Structure formats: structure tokens, C-alpha cells
């Protein structure tokens, strides 16, 4: 038997287990190594955050060993929270770069709506319970600030697709909590998402604005329709979409950034950039060439570093 193991700090190892042996023990068959990365300098911890309604939300934190809790570290907080999908530990070279060369902490939040604890957990973050997902994510951000991992102006949130809905909704609801927001191919128009390509299939998690009761759920958090016109400035925002995305069509990101720029343009305190990156000849993400992936990630982390005033560390 062959089996594969990976984690936040393990690029990937294939083990071989031979049942025919008298005393079988797993043996390394193939191991991936990343040049220049010393895993023993880092550690992973799991904490449980209390959400608005008292529910305990698990969160993984990956950072250098012996890190001081002095609120000086940039944190990249990632979430999804939908469609019964569980976010499990996995290795990412770009996140290693963030930790190793930008002095960052990576946080993965296992939000309600996902599949981490079964169908009950999924339903607790879907349909009329969708606000729970945003409350969970904001509670995780507050935890990181309260425990002095970071400060609000150094807290980056990132999510893609349904996770793009997550981060734009949270930016609307609590702009003071975040320093940078990165939304990748996000769903932002909750009134019309079901009218384009495969969007009709998402009504199982979101509901439909064609039904009055469900319209009332959706209009309360739809990112496109809940951008505050005044108040504190928005964090630096970078939206990303592909011009051939036929899953979450580009209109979601295009309409949101247009509305955001229009609403915030006359606010004298809005000095943080509100930008969109439209990739050509690409879609929702799957099958994207390595060169395009590297280019996109380089621009994302450059945007983060520039707006958090982070210097590259060797």
C-alpha cells in the first residue's frame, strides 16, 4: 500500500507499507523537498475561537518557533466556509515565502458552512445561517489581535470563490478590522448570481433572491449591495478575476470594485487603494499555467507587502 502525507510544513511524502512483511513498518518511497526551507524553524498550533453566538471555531496558526506576541507580525488569514468543503492542512510555497521572507503568520480558519464537522456544521453556515460564517471569520481576526499575534492594520484576509464572498462581506461589515483584503474570483452579487452560468446550483447553500424570504437573507449581506457610503476608510483591497471565468463570472468582481470606487471616491479619509486585477485568457483557476500562477502570486504578495510596509527578509 502507498499513502501520501502532507501538512503546512511538509511538502509531501509518499510512504510504502508492505503487508507481506512479518513486522511491517512504513518506509519513505518518495519525499518532496523545497530548497532553502527549514521546516524545523516553524511550528503549527491549533486554537479555538469563540464566535459571536458562543460556538467554538477551530483555527490553525503556522509561524516561526519562539515568535513574540508583540502585535508586530503580519498575518494572512484564509477562509472559505461553504458547500460542505473542509479546509485541511496542506503545503503552499507562497505561504512559506510569506512566513520566511515577509515575517508573517499564516492562519487557516475552519468556518461553519464547511465540512469539517459534518452536515450539521455545514448547515450552520448556509442559507439563513450564512451570517454565522462572517461572524466566525471576524471573531478569528479579533482573536489574533487580542492575543497580540498582530494588529488590525497588519491583518490580511484572503479567500477565493465563496471565500471571495466571505472576505468582501467581512470588509463591508468590519473595515476597521483588516489592513488588506484579497478576493480571488469572488461571488459578490447575491441578488443575481443564480442567473449566470452554473450559479443556479449554488442556491442550495445561498438561497435565491426570487423567493421573498430568501431575498431578505441575501440582501442583508450581499457585498455589492452593502458597501457603507461613509465612516472609516476601507482596507487596501485587491480583487482578482479571469476574463474567461465561466463559474463565477467576472461581473461579480467588476461590479463590486466599480461600486466600491464610486461610493468611496469622495471620502477624504479613503487613502488605501481599491484595485482589481483582470487576468486575460484564464478562468476560475483550475488548469492555470504555472507561469500565470507565479505571476499572480507575485503581484498578490507585492500588493500585501507594499500596503503593510513590509521589507523582504533573507
Short mmCIF file of C-alpha atoms in Angstrom, two decimals:
data_model
loop_
_atom_site.label_atom_id
_atom_site.label_comp_id
_atom_site.label_asym_id
_atom_site.label_seq_id
_atom_site.Cartn_x
_atom_site.Cartn_y
_atom_site.Cartn_z
CA UNK A 1 0.00 0.00 0.00
CA UNK A 2 1.15 3.53 -0.77
CA UNK A 3 -0.13 6.56 1.09
CA UNK A 4 0.64 10.25 0.95
CA UNK A 5 1.19 12.69 3.82
CA UNK A 6 1.37 16.46 3.69
CA UNK A 7 0.96 19.32 6.16
CA UNK A 8 1.56 23.04 6.46
CA UNK A 9 5.28 22.31 6.97
CA UNK A 10 5.68 19.08 4.99
CA UNK A 11 5.75 19.45 1.19
CA UNK A 12 4.71 15.84 0.69
CA UNK A 13 5.91 12.33 1.43
CA UNK A 14 4.77 9.04 -0.15
CA UNK A 15 5.08 6.07 2.18
CA UNK A 16 5.13 2.38 1.25
CA UNK A 17 3.60 -0.19 3.61
CA UNK A 18 4.15 -3.86 2.77
CA UNK A 19 1.58 -6.14 4.45
CA UNK A 20 3.52 -9.24 3.47
CA UNK A 21 6.37 -8.39 5.84
CA UNK A 22 6.44 -10.14 9.21
CA UNK A 23 6.79 -6.83 11.05
CA UNK A 24 5.63 -4.21 8.52
CA UNK A 25 6.70 -0.63 9.02
CA UNK A 26 6.08 2.37 6.75
CA UNK A 27 9.04 3.28 4.55
CA UNK A 28 9.59 6.52 2.69
CA UNK A 29 9.09 5.84 -1.00
CA UNK A 30 9.44 9.40 -2.26
CA UNK A 31 9.85 12.71 -0.46
CA UNK A 32 9.48 16.24 -1.80
CA UNK A 33 11.98 18.82 -0.60
CA UNK A 34 11.90 22.59 -1.01
CA UNK A 35 15.32 24.15 -1.31
CA UNK A 36 16.02 26.77 1.33
CA UNK A 37 13.05 25.88 3.55
CA UNK A 38 13.90 24.64 7.03
CA UNK A 39 10.71 23.22 8.48
CA UNK A 40 12.19 22.72 11.95
CA UNK A 41 12.26 26.50 12.43
CA UNK A 42 8.45 26.67 12.27
CA UNK A 43 5.53 25.24 14.18
CA UNK A 44 1.80 24.71 13.81
CA UNK A 45 -0.73 25.21 16.57
CA UNK A 46 -4.49 24.87 16.69
CA UNK A 47 -6.62 27.27 18.71
CA UNK A 48 -10.37 27.55 19.21
CA UNK A 49 -12.02 30.93 18.81
CA UNK A 50 -15.34 31.87 20.39
CA UNK A 51 -17.71 33.21 17.75
CA UNK A 52 -20.50 35.73 18.28
CA UNK A 53 -23.04 33.08 19.32
CA UNK A 54 -20.59 31.18 21.54
CA UNK A 55 -19.65 28.47 19.03
CA UNK A 56 -16.01 27.34 19.19
CA UNK A 57 -14.30 27.78 15.81
CA UNK A 58 -11.01 25.94 15.10
CA UNK A 59 -8.10 27.81 13.57
CA UNK A 60 -4.63 26.62 12.58
CA UNK A 61 -1.71 29.02 13.06
CA UNK A 62 1.68 28.50 11.40
CA UNK A 63 4.67 30.64 12.36
CA UNK A 64 8.29 30.69 13.45
CA UNK A 65 9.12 28.98 16.72
CA UNK A 66 9.64 31.36 19.61
CA UNK A 67 7.68 34.14 17.96
CA UNK A 68 6.99 37.07 20.28
CA UNK A 69 3.38 38.06 20.81
CA UNK A 70 4.01 41.77 20.40
CA UNK A 71 1.39 42.58 17.71
CA UNK A 72 4.15 43.31 15.19
CA UNK A 73 3.63 40.42 12.77
CA UNK A 74 1.67 40.48 9.52
CA UNK A 75 -0.95 37.74 9.49
CA UNK A 76 -2.51 36.16 6.41
CA UNK A 77 -5.90 34.77 7.44
CA UNK A 78 -7.60 32.44 4.95
CA UNK A 79 -11.11 31.02 4.96
CA UNK A 80 -13.88 29.52 2.82
CA UNK A 81 -16.89 28.44 4.86
CA UNK A 82 -19.28 26.88 2.39
CA UNK A 83 -20.60 23.97 0.33
CA UNK A 84 -19.57 21.34 2.89
CA UNK A 85 -15.91 21.74 1.87
CA UNK A 86 -13.35 21.09 4.61
CA UNK A 87 -10.10 23.07 4.65
CA UNK A 88 -7.34 20.74 5.80
CA UNK A 89 -3.60 21.29 6.30
CA UNK A 90 -1.64 21.48 3.06
CA UNK A 91 1.71 22.80 1.91
CA UNK A 92 1.98 26.06 -0.03
CA UNK A 93 5.26 27.51 -1.28
CA UNK A 94 3.79 31.02 -1.50
CA UNK A 95 2.70 30.89 2.16
CA UNK A 96 6.17 29.70 3.12
CA UNK A 97 7.57 32.75 1.32
CA UNK A 98 5.17 34.93 3.31
CA UNK A 99 6.37 33.42 6.59
CA UNK A 100 10.06 33.12 5.77
CA UNK A 101 10.73 36.32 3.85
CA UNK A 102 7.96 38.67 4.98
CA UNK A 103 7.96 37.65 8.65
CA UNK A 104 4.35 36.57 8.52
CA UNK A 105 1.97 34.21 10.29
CA UNK A 106 -0.46 32.06 8.34
CA UNK A 107 -3.91 31.42 9.80
CA UNK A 108 -6.42 28.92 8.39
CA UNK A 109 -9.92 29.24 9.87
CA UNK A 110 -12.32 26.27 9.73
CA UNK A 111 -15.56 28.17 9.45
CA UNK A 112 -19.11 26.94 9.71
CA UNK A 113 -20.55 26.17 6.30
CA UNK A 114 -17.61 23.86 5.61
CA UNK A 115 -17.43 20.12 6.08
CA UNK A 116 -15.01 19.90 8.99
CA UNK A 117 -17.61 18.61 11.45
CA UNK A 118 -20.22 17.05 9.20
CA UNK A 119 -23.56 18.16 7.82
CA UNK A 120 -24.70 19.96 10.97
CA UNK A 121 -21.61 22.20 10.73
CA UNK A 122 -22.34 22.80 7.05
CA UNK A 123 -25.96 23.78 7.64
CA UNK A 124 -24.96 26.10 10.47
CA UNK A 125 -23.25 28.28 7.85
CA UNK A 126 -25.63 28.11 4.90
CA UNK A 127 -28.96 29.58 3.78
CA UNK A 128 -30.43 31.72 6.58
CA UNK A 129 -27.38 30.92 8.75
CA UNK A 130 -24.82 32.38 6.33
CA UNK A 131 -24.08 35.35 8.62
CA UNK A 132 -22.55 32.85 11.06
CA UNK A 133 -19.68 32.34 8.61
CA UNK A 134 -18.84 36.04 8.56
CA UNK A 135 -19.18 36.28 12.35
CA UNK A 136 -16.79 33.32 12.74
CA UNK A 137 -14.18 34.92 10.48
CA UNK A 138 -14.38 38.29 12.20
CA UNK A 139 -14.11 36.58 15.59
CA UNK A 140 -10.92 34.87 14.39
CA UNK A 141 -9.49 38.23 13.35
CA UNK A 142 -10.33 39.74 16.74
CA UNK A 143 -8.68 36.76 18.46
CA UNK A 144 -5.44 37.31 16.56
CA UNK A 145 -5.43 40.97 17.56
CA UNK A 146 -6.43 40.34 21.19
CA UNK A 147 -3.71 37.70 21.58
CA UNK A 148 -1.10 40.06 20.11
CA UNK A 149 -0.25 37.97 17.08
CA UNK A 150 -0.87 41.08 15.02
CA UNK A 151 -2.63 44.45 14.86
CA UNK A 152 -5.60 45.31 12.67
CA UNK A 153 -3.51 47.28 10.17
CA UNK A 154 -1.30 44.21 9.69
CA UNK A 155 -4.11 41.67 9.27
CA UNK A 156 -4.62 40.38 5.72
CA UNK A 157 -7.68 38.35 4.76
CA UNK A 158 -7.84 36.22 1.63
CA UNK A 159 -10.41 33.94 0.07
CA UNK A 160 -11.45 32.64 -3.33
CA UNK A 161 -14.83 31.99 -4.97
CA UNK A 162 -17.18 31.51 -1.99
CA UNK A 163 -14.18 32.71 0.05
CA UNK A 164 -14.23 35.90 -2.02
CA UNK A 165 -17.80 36.42 -0.84
CA UNK A 166 -16.51 35.86 2.69
CA UNK A 167 -13.76 38.49 2.60
CA UNK A 168 -15.76 41.17 0.77
CA UNK A 169 -18.72 40.74 3.11
CA UNK A 170 -16.40 40.99 6.13
CA UNK A 171 -14.71 44.06 4.66
CA UNK A 172 -18.12 45.73 4.35
CA UNK A 173 -19.17 44.75 7.86
CA UNK A 174 -15.91 45.45 9.73
CA UNK A 175 -13.49 47.53 7.62
CA UNK A 176 -11.63 48.65 10.74
CA UNK A 177 -10.57 45.08 11.48
CA UNK A 178 -8.36 44.50 8.44
CA UNK A 179 -5.34 46.04 6.75
CA UNK A 180 -5.55 44.29 3.37
CA UNK A 181 -8.30 42.29 1.64
CA UNK A 182 -7.58 39.93 -1.28
CA UNK A 183 -10.64 38.49 -3.03
CA UNK A 184 -9.97 35.90 -5.72
CA UNK A 185 -12.78 35.25 -8.23
CA UNK A 186 -15.34 36.10 -5.56
CA UNK A 187 -19.14 35.97 -5.57
CA UNK A 188 -20.41 39.46 -4.69
CA UNK A 189 -23.84 39.93 -6.29
CA UNK A 190 -26.16 37.78 -4.21
CA UNK A 191 -29.26 39.12 -5.99
CA UNK A 192 -28.35 37.78 -9.44
CA UNK A 193 -25.68 35.08 -9.02
CA UNK A 194 -28.15 32.34 -10.00
CA UNK A 195 -28.83 33.90 -13.40
CA UNK A 196 -25.37 33.28 -14.87
CA UNK A 197 -23.70 30.01 -15.96
CA UNK A 198 -23.62 27.47 -13.11
CA UNK A 199 -24.77 29.94 -10.45
CA UNK A 200 -28.20 28.32 -10.18
CA UNK A 201 -26.53 25.33 -8.49
CA UNK A 202 -25.42 27.49 -5.56
CA UNK A 203 -28.94 28.17 -4.34
CA UNK A 204 -28.57 25.04 -2.20
CA UNK A 205 -26.13 26.96 0.01
CA UNK A 206 -27.23 30.57 -0.53
CA UNK A 207 -30.92 30.52 -1.36
CA UNK A 208 -32.47 32.53 -4.20
CA UNK A 209 -33.49 36.17 -4.43
CA UNK A 210 -36.51 35.03 -6.48
CA UNK A 211 -38.05 33.78 -3.22
CA UNK A 212 -39.05 36.63 -0.88
CA UNK A 213 -37.89 35.02 2.36
CA UNK A 214 -34.51 34.12 0.88
CA UNK A 215 -34.20 37.56 -0.74
CA UNK A 216 -34.37 39.00 2.76
CA UNK A 217 -31.47 36.77 3.90
CA UNK A 218 -29.32 37.68 0.92
CA UNK A 219 -29.83 41.43 0.77
CA UNK A 220 -28.53 41.81 4.32
CA UNK A 221 -25.03 40.62 3.42
CA UNK A 222 -24.70 40.78 -0.39
CA UNK A 223 -21.31 42.53 -0.77
CA UNK A 224 -22.37 44.53 -3.83
CA UNK A 225 -25.40 45.93 -2.02
CA UNK A 226 -23.99 46.61 1.46
CA UNK A 227 -20.94 48.81 0.88
CA UNK A 228 -21.03 51.55 3.53
CA UNK A 229 -21.11 55.02 1.97
CA UNK A 230 -19.40 56.75 4.88
CA UNK A 231 -17.40 56.09 8.01
CA UNK A 232 -13.90 54.71 8.43
CA UNK A 233 -11.83 54.03 5.37
CA UNK A 234 -11.75 50.65 3.72
CA UNK A 235 -8.65 48.47 3.95
CA UNK A 236 -6.45 48.17 0.87
CA UNK A 237 -8.37 45.88 -1.47
CA UNK A 238 -7.26 43.74 -4.39
CA UNK A 239 -9.89 41.84 -6.35
CA UNK A 240 -8.82 39.23 -8.91
CA UNK A 241 -10.84 37.68 -11.72
CA UNK A 242 -10.31 35.96 -15.06
CA UNK A 243 -11.93 37.28 -18.23
CA UNK A 244 -12.98 33.73 -19.20
CA UNK A 245 -14.22 32.60 -15.78
CA UNK A 246 -17.44 30.73 -16.54
CA UNK A 247 -18.00 29.55 -12.96
CA UNK A 248 -18.01 32.85 -11.06
CA UNK A 249 -18.42 35.21 -13.97
CA UNK A 250 -16.23 38.37 -13.91
CA UNK A 251 -19.25 40.66 -13.44
CA UNK A 252 -19.16 39.88 -9.71
CA UNK A 253 -15.70 41.39 -9.21
CA UNK A 254 -16.18 44.13 -11.82
CA UNK A 255 -19.47 45.38 -10.36
CA UNK A 256 -18.19 45.25 -6.79
CA UNK A 257 -15.00 47.22 -7.45
CA UNK A 258 -16.90 49.77 -9.59
CA UNK A 259 -19.46 50.31 -6.83
CA UNK A 260 -16.77 50.42 -4.15
CA UNK A 261 -14.71 53.03 -6.00
CA UNK A 262 -17.83 55.09 -6.77
CA UNK A 263 -19.12 55.03 -3.19
CA UNK A 264 -15.75 55.75 -1.58
CA UNK A 265 -14.30 58.24 -4.10
CA UNK A 266 -15.45 61.35 -2.22
CA UNK A 267 -14.38 60.12 1.22
CA UNK A 268 -11.33 62.21 2.20
CA UNK A 269 -10.12 59.51 4.58
CA UNK A 270 -10.01 56.85 1.84
CA UNK A 271 -6.30 56.70 1.01
CA UNK A 272 -5.93 52.92 0.78
CA UNK A 273 -6.01 51.61 -2.82
CA UNK A 274 -9.10 49.81 -4.14
CA UNK A 275 -7.95 47.81 -7.16
CA UNK A 276 -8.86 44.94 -9.45
CA UNK A 277 -6.62 42.62 -11.46
CA UNK A 278 -8.26 41.08 -14.52
CA UNK A 279 -6.29 38.18 -15.96
CA UNK A 280 -6.76 37.50 -19.67
CA UNK A 281 -7.21 34.09 -21.25
CA UNK A 282 -7.88 32.48 -17.87
CA UNK A 283 -10.85 31.19 -15.93
CA UNK A 284 -11.73 30.24 -12.37
CA UNK A 285 -8.27 28.87 -11.58
CA UNK A 286 -8.14 25.17 -12.41
CA UNK A 287 -5.64 24.37 -15.15
CA UNK A 288 -3.93 27.74 -15.00
CA UNK A 289 -0.36 27.54 -16.38
CA UNK A 290 2.47 27.67 -13.84
CA UNK A 291 3.78 30.93 -15.31
CA UNK A 292 0.41 32.62 -14.74
CA UNK A 293 0.18 31.25 -11.20
CA UNK A 294 3.63 32.59 -10.32
CA UNK A 295 2.85 35.99 -11.87
CA UNK A 296 -0.44 36.29 -9.99
CA UNK A 297 1.02 35.25 -6.64
CA UNK A 298 3.96 37.62 -7.07
CA UNK A 299 1.55 40.51 -7.60
CA UNK A 300 -0.67 39.48 -4.67
CA UNK A 301 2.22 39.32 -2.21
CA UNK A 302 3.75 42.50 -3.62
CA UNK A 303 0.43 44.26 -3.02
CA UNK A 304 0.37 42.92 0.54
CA UNK A 305 3.97 43.91 1.24
CA UNK A 306 3.54 47.39 -0.21
CA UNK A 307 0.41 48.16 1.78
CA UNK A 308 1.68 46.70 5.04
CA UNK A 309 5.08 48.36 4.58
CA UNK A 310 6.91 45.04 4.93
CA UNK A 311 10.54 44.66 3.94
CA UNK A 312 11.90 41.49 2.35
CA UNK A 313 13.96 39.39 4.76
CA UNK A 314 16.65 36.94 3.65
#
